[in-house]
Structures are given as structure tokens and as C-alpha cells.
PDB file of C-alpha atoms in Angstrom:
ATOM      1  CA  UNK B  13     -11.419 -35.821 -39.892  1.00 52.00           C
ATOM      2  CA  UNK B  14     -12.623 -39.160 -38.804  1.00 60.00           C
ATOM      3  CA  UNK B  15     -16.406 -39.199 -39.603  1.00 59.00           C
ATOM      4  CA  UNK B  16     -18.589 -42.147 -41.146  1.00 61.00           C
ATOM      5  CA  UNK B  17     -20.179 -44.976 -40.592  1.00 69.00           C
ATOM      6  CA  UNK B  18     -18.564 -47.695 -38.898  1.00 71.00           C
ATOM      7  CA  UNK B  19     -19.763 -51.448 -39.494  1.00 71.00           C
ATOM      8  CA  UNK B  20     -23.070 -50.564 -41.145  1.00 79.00           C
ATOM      9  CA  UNK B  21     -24.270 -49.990 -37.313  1.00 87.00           C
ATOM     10  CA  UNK B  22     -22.805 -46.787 -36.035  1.00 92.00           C
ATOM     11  CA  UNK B  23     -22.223 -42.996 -36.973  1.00 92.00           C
ATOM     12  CA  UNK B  24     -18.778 -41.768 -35.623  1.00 92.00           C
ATOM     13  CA  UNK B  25     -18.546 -37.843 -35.788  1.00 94.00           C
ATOM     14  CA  UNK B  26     -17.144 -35.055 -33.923  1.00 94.00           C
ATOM     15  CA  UNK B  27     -18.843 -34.029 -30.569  1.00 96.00           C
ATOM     16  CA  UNK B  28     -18.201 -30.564 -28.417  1.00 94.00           C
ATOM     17  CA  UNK B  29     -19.110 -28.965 -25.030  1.00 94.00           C
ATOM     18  CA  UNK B  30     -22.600 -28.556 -26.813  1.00 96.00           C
ATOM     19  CA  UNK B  31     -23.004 -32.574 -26.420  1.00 97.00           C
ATOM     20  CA  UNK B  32     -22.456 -31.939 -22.748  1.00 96.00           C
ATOM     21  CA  UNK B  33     -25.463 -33.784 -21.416  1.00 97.00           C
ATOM     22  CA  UNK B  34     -25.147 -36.316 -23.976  1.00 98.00           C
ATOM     23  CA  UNK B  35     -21.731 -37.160 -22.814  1.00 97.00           C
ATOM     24  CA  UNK B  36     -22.928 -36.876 -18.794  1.00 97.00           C
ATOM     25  CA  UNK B  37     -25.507 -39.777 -20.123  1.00 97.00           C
ATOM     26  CA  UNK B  38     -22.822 -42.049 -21.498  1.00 97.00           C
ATOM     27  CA  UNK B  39     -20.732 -41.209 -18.599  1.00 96.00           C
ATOM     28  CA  UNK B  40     -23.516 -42.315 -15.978  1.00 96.00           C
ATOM     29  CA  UNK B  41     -23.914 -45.535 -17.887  1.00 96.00           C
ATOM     30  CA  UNK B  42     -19.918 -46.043 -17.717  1.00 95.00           C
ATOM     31  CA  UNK B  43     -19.664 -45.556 -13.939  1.00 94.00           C
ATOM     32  CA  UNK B  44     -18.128 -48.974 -13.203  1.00 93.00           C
ATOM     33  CA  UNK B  45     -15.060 -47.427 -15.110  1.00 92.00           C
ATOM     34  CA  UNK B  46     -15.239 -44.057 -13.529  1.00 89.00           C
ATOM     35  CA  UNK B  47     -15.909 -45.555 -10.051  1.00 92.00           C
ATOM     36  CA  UNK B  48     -12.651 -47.895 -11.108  1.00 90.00           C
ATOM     37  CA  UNK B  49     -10.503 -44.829 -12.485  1.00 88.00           C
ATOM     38  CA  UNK B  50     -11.862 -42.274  -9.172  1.00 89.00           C
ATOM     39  CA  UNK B  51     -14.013 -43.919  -6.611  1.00 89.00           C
ATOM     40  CA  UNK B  52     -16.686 -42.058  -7.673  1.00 92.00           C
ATOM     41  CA  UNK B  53     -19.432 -41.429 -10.446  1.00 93.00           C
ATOM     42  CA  UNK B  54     -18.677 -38.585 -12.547  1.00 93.00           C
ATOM     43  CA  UNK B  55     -19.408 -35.037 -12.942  1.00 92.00           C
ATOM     44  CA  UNK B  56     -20.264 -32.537 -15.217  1.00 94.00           C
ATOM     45  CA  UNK B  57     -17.273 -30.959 -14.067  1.00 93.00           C
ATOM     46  CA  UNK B  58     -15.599 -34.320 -15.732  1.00 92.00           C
ATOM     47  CA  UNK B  59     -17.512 -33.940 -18.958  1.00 94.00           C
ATOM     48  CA  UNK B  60     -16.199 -30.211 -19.117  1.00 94.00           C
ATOM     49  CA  UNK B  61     -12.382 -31.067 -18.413  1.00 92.00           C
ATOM     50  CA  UNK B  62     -12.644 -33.336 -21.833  1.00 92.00           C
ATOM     51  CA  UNK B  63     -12.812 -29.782 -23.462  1.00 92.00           C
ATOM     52  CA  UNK B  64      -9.439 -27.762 -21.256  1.00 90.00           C
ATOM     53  CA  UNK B  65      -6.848 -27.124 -23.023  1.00 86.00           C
ATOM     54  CA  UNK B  66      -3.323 -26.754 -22.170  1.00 84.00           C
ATOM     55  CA  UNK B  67      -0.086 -25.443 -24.117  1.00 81.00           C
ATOM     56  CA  UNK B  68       0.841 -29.151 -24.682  1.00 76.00           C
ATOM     57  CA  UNK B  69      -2.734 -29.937 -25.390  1.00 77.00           C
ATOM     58  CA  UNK B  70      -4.112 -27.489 -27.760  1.00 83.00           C
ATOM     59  CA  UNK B  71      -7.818 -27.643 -29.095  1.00 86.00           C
ATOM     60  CA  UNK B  72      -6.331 -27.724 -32.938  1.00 89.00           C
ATOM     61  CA  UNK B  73      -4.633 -30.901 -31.321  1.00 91.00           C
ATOM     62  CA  UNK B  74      -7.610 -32.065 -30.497  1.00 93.00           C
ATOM     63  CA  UNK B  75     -10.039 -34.882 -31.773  1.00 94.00           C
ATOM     64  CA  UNK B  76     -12.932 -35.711 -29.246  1.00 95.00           C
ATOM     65  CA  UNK B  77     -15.770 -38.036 -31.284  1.00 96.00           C
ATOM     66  CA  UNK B  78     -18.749 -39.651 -30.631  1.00 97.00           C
ATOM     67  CA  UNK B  79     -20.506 -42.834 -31.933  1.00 96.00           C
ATOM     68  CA  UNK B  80     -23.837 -43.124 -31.626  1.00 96.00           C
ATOM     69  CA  UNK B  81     -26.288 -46.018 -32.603  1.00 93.00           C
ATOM     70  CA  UNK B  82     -29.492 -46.178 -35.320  1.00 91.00           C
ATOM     71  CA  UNK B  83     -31.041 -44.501 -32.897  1.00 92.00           C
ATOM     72  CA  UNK B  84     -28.662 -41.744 -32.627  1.00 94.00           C
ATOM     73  CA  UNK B  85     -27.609 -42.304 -28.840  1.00 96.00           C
ATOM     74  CA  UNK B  86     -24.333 -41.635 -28.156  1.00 98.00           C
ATOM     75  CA  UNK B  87     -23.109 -44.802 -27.201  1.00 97.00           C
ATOM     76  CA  UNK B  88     -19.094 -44.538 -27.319  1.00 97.00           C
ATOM     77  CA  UNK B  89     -16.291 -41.460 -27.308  1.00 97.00           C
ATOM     78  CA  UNK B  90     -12.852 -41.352 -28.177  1.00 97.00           C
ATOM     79  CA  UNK B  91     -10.688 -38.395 -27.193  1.00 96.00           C
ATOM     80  CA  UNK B  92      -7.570 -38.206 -28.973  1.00 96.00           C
ATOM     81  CA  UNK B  93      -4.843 -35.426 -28.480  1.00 94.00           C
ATOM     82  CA  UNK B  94      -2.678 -35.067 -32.220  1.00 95.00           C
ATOM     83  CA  UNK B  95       1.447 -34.620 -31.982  1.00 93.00           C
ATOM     84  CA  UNK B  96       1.452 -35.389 -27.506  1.00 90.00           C
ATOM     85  CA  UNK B  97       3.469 -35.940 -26.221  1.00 91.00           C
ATOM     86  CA  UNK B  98       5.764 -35.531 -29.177  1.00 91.00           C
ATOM     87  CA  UNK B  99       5.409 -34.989 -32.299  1.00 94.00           C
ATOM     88  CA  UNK B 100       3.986 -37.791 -34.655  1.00 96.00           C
ATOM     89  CA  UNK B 101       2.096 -39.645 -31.256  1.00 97.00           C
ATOM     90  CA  UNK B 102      -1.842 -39.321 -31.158  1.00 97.00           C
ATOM     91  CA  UNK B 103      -2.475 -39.816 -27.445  1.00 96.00           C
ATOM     92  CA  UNK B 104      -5.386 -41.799 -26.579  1.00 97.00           C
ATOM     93  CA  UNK B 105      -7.487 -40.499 -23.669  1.00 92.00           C
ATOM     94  CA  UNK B 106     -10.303 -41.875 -23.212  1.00 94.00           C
ATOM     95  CA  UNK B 107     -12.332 -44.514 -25.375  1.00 97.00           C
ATOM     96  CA  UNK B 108     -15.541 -45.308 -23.440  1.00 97.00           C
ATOM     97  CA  UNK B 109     -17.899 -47.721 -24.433  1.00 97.00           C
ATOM     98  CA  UNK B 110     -21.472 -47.963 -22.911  1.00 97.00           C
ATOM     99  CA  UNK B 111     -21.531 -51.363 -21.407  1.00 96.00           C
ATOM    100  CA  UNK B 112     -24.426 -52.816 -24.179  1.00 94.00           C
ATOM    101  CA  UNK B 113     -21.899 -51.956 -26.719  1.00 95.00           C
ATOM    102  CA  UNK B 114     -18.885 -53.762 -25.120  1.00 94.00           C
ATOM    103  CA  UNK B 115     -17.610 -57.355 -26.367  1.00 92.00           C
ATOM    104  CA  UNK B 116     -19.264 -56.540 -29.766  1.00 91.00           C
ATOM    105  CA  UNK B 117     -15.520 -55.735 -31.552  1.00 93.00           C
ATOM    106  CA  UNK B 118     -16.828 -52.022 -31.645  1.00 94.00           C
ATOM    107  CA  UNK B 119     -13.854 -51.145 -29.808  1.00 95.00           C
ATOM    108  CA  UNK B 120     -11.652 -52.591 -32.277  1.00 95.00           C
ATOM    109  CA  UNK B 121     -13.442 -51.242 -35.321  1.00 93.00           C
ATOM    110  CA  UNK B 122     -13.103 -47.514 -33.827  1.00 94.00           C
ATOM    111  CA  UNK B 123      -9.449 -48.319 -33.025  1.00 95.00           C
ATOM    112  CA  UNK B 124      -9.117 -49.657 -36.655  1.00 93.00           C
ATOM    113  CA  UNK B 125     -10.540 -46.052 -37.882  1.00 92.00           C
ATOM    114  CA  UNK B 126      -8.306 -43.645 -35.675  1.00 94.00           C
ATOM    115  CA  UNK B 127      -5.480 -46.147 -36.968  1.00 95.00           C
ATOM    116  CA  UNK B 128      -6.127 -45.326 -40.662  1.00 94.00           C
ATOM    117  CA  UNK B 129      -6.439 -41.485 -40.239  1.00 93.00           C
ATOM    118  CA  UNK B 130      -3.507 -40.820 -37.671  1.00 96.00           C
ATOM    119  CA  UNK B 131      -1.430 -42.560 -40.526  1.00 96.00           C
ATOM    120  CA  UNK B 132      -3.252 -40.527 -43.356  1.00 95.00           C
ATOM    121  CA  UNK B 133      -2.143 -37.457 -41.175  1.00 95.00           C
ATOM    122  CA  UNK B 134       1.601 -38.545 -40.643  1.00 96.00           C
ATOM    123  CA  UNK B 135       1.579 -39.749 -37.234  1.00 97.00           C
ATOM    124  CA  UNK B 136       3.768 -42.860 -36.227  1.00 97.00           C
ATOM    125  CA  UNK B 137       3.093 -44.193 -32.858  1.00 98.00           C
ATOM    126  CA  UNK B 138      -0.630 -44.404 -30.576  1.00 98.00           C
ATOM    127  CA  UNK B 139      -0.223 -43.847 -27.378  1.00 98.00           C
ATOM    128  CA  UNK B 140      -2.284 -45.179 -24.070  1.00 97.00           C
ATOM    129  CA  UNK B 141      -2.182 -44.957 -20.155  1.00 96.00           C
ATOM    130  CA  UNK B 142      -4.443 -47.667 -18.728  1.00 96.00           C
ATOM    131  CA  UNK B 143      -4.798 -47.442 -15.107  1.00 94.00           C
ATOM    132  CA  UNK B 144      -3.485 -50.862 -13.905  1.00 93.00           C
ATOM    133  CA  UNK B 145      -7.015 -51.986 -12.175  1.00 94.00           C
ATOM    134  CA  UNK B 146      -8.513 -51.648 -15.732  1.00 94.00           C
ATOM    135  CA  UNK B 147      -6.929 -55.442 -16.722  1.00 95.00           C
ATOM    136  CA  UNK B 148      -9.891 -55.942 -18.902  1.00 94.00           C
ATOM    137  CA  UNK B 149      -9.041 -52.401 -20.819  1.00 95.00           C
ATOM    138  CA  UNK B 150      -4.875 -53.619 -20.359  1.00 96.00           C
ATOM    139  CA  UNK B 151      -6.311 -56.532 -22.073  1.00 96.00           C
ATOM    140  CA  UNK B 152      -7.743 -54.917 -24.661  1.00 97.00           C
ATOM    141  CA  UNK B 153      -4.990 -52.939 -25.731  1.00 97.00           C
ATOM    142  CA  UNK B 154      -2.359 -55.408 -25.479  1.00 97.00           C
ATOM    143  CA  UNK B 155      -4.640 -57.802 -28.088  1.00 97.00           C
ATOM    144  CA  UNK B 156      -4.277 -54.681 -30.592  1.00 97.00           C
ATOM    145  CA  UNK B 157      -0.454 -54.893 -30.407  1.00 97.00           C
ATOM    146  CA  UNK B 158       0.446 -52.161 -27.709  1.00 98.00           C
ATOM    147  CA  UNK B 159       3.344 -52.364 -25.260  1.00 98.00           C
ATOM    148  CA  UNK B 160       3.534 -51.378 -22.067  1.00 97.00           C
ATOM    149  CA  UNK B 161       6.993 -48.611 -22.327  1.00 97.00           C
ATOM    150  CA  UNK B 162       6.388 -47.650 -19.089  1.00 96.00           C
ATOM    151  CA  UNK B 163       4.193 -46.933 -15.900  1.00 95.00           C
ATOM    152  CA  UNK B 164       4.094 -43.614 -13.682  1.00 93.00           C
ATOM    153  CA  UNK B 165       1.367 -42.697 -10.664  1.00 90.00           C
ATOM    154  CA  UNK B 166      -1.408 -40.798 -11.767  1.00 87.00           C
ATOM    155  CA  UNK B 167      -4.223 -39.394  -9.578  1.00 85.00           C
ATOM    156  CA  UNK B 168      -7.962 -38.943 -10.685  1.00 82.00           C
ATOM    157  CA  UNK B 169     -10.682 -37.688  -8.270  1.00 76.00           C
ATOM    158  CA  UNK B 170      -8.489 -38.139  -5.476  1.00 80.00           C
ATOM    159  CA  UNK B 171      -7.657 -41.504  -6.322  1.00 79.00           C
ATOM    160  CA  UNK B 172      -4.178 -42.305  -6.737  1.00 86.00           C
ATOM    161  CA  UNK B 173      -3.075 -45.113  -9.520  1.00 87.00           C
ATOM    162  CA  UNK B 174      -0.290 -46.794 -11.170  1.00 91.00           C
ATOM    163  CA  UNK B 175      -0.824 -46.107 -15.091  1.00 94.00           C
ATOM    164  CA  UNK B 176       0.692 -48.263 -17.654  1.00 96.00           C
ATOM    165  CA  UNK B 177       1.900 -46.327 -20.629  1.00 97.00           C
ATOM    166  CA  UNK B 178       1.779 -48.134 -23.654  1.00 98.00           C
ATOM    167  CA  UNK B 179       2.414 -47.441 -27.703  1.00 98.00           C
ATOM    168  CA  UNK B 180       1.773 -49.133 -30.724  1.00 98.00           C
ATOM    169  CA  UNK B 181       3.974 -48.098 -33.663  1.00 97.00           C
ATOM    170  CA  UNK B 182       1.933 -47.514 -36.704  1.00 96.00           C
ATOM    171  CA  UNK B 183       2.153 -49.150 -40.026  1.00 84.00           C
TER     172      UNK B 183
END
């Protein structure tokens, strides 16, 4: 389980449904992205979908963390689905940073984490869809060595989006 402290500055640990109004705070503060992503802010009905499962997406597949500051705000998430969509890929779902905690390298120190435990726990490729008006995010990935493998349509809140799928085989 990924859980420690990251950069002397943050605590990353596992969060659940019971963090639901924690997670509705960080959401409000990220509604550029959801507004981006949907149209529209989000929901608590959003913050509860993090938690549906699937038969492809199981909860024991599941890894949905939080990293909160000194103060013990939850000020990022990462939700990360184990052996999806085949087995030995960690899909990436979501990693949301409050905006005061963007261009700090936080990003890349969390991505640095998940990269050292999906390999502990035999996994071979990360997985991403960044929806294409997220170039900043595209950006983002692409610096960390992802390629784009492929784009489909995908639609969120109504909204409907070209997603670009992209790996990174781990080493």
C-alpha cells in the first residue's frame, strides 16, 4: 500500500466514502478541471461514483489516496484501478491537484510513488485517458514519458470528449 510521506511536505494515505466531504472540498477547489472535463461543477453524486465498482473494476482493484498538507487538508487524490484493463496495467483515473499545490513538482513526486509500488506489485505498464482540452494535463503526462496509443470519445456530465489514451511502460 502506498502510504508515507512524500517530500518532507505531504502525507499520502488511503481515503474512502467516509472522506466524502473532504473530497467534495478538493473537488470545489478543482472546478476549472471539472467545468473542463463536464461543463459543470461537481457533485456529491461525483465524489460517490469514485467508490462504484464494476466486474472489470473491483474494489480489491482498487487504490483511491489522498495527500493532504501539514495541516492535514486534503489537497490532492489519485485513483488508481490495479490489473485494468488487462492484467499487469494500473489505470490512472483521476490525479487532482488543488490549484495552490500545482506547478510545485507534487504531481511528479506522487507519480514517482505509484511508479515504485505498481512495480513492487508486478505491474508493467500505467495507463491514462486525458481528455484532449486538458493540454496542460496532456502536457504533463507526456513530460513523464507516456504515449498517446490511442484516442476514443468519452462522455462526462453530458459532455462529450475526445480522450487520449496513453501508457508508460514501467521499468
Amino acid at each position: 500500500m502506498i502510504k508515507g510521506i512524500l517530500d518532507d511536505e505531504y502525507l499520502i494515505k488511503p481515503i474512502t466514502s467516509s472522506n466524502r466531504d473532504e473530497i467534495k472540498n478538493l473537488y470545489d477547489l478543482c472546478s476549472d478541471y471539472h467545468i473542463m472535463c463536464s461543463g459543470k461543477n461537481a457533485t456529491y453524486e461525483d465524489v460517490d461514483s469514485i467508490f462504484e465498482y464494476s466486474d472489470k473494476k473491483t474494489s480489491e482493484d482498487s487504490l483511491t489516496l489522498g495527500v493532504y498538507d501539514k495541516c492535514d487538508l486534503l489537497v490532492g487524490m489519485v485513483d488508481i484501478f490495479k490489473n485494468y484493463p488487462d492484467n499487469g496495467t494500473w489505470m490512472i483515473g483521476l490525479l487532482l491537484l488543488s490549484p495552490n499545490e500545482r506547478n510545485k513538482k507534487l504531481g511528479t513526486i506522487i507519480h514517482e510513488e505509484i511508479n515504485k509500488y505498481a512495480l513492487i506489485q508486478g505491474a508493467d505498464t500505467l495507463r491514462i485517458g486525458v481528455v484532449e482540452q486538458n493540454t496542460k494535463g496532456l502536457k504533463f503526462w507526456k513530460s513523464l514519458g507516456y504515449q498517446q496509443i490511442k484516442s476514443t470519445t468519452i462522455n462526462m456530465g453530458g459532455k462529450e470528449s475526445n480522450l487520449n489514451i496513453l501508457n508508460l511502460i514501467l521499468k
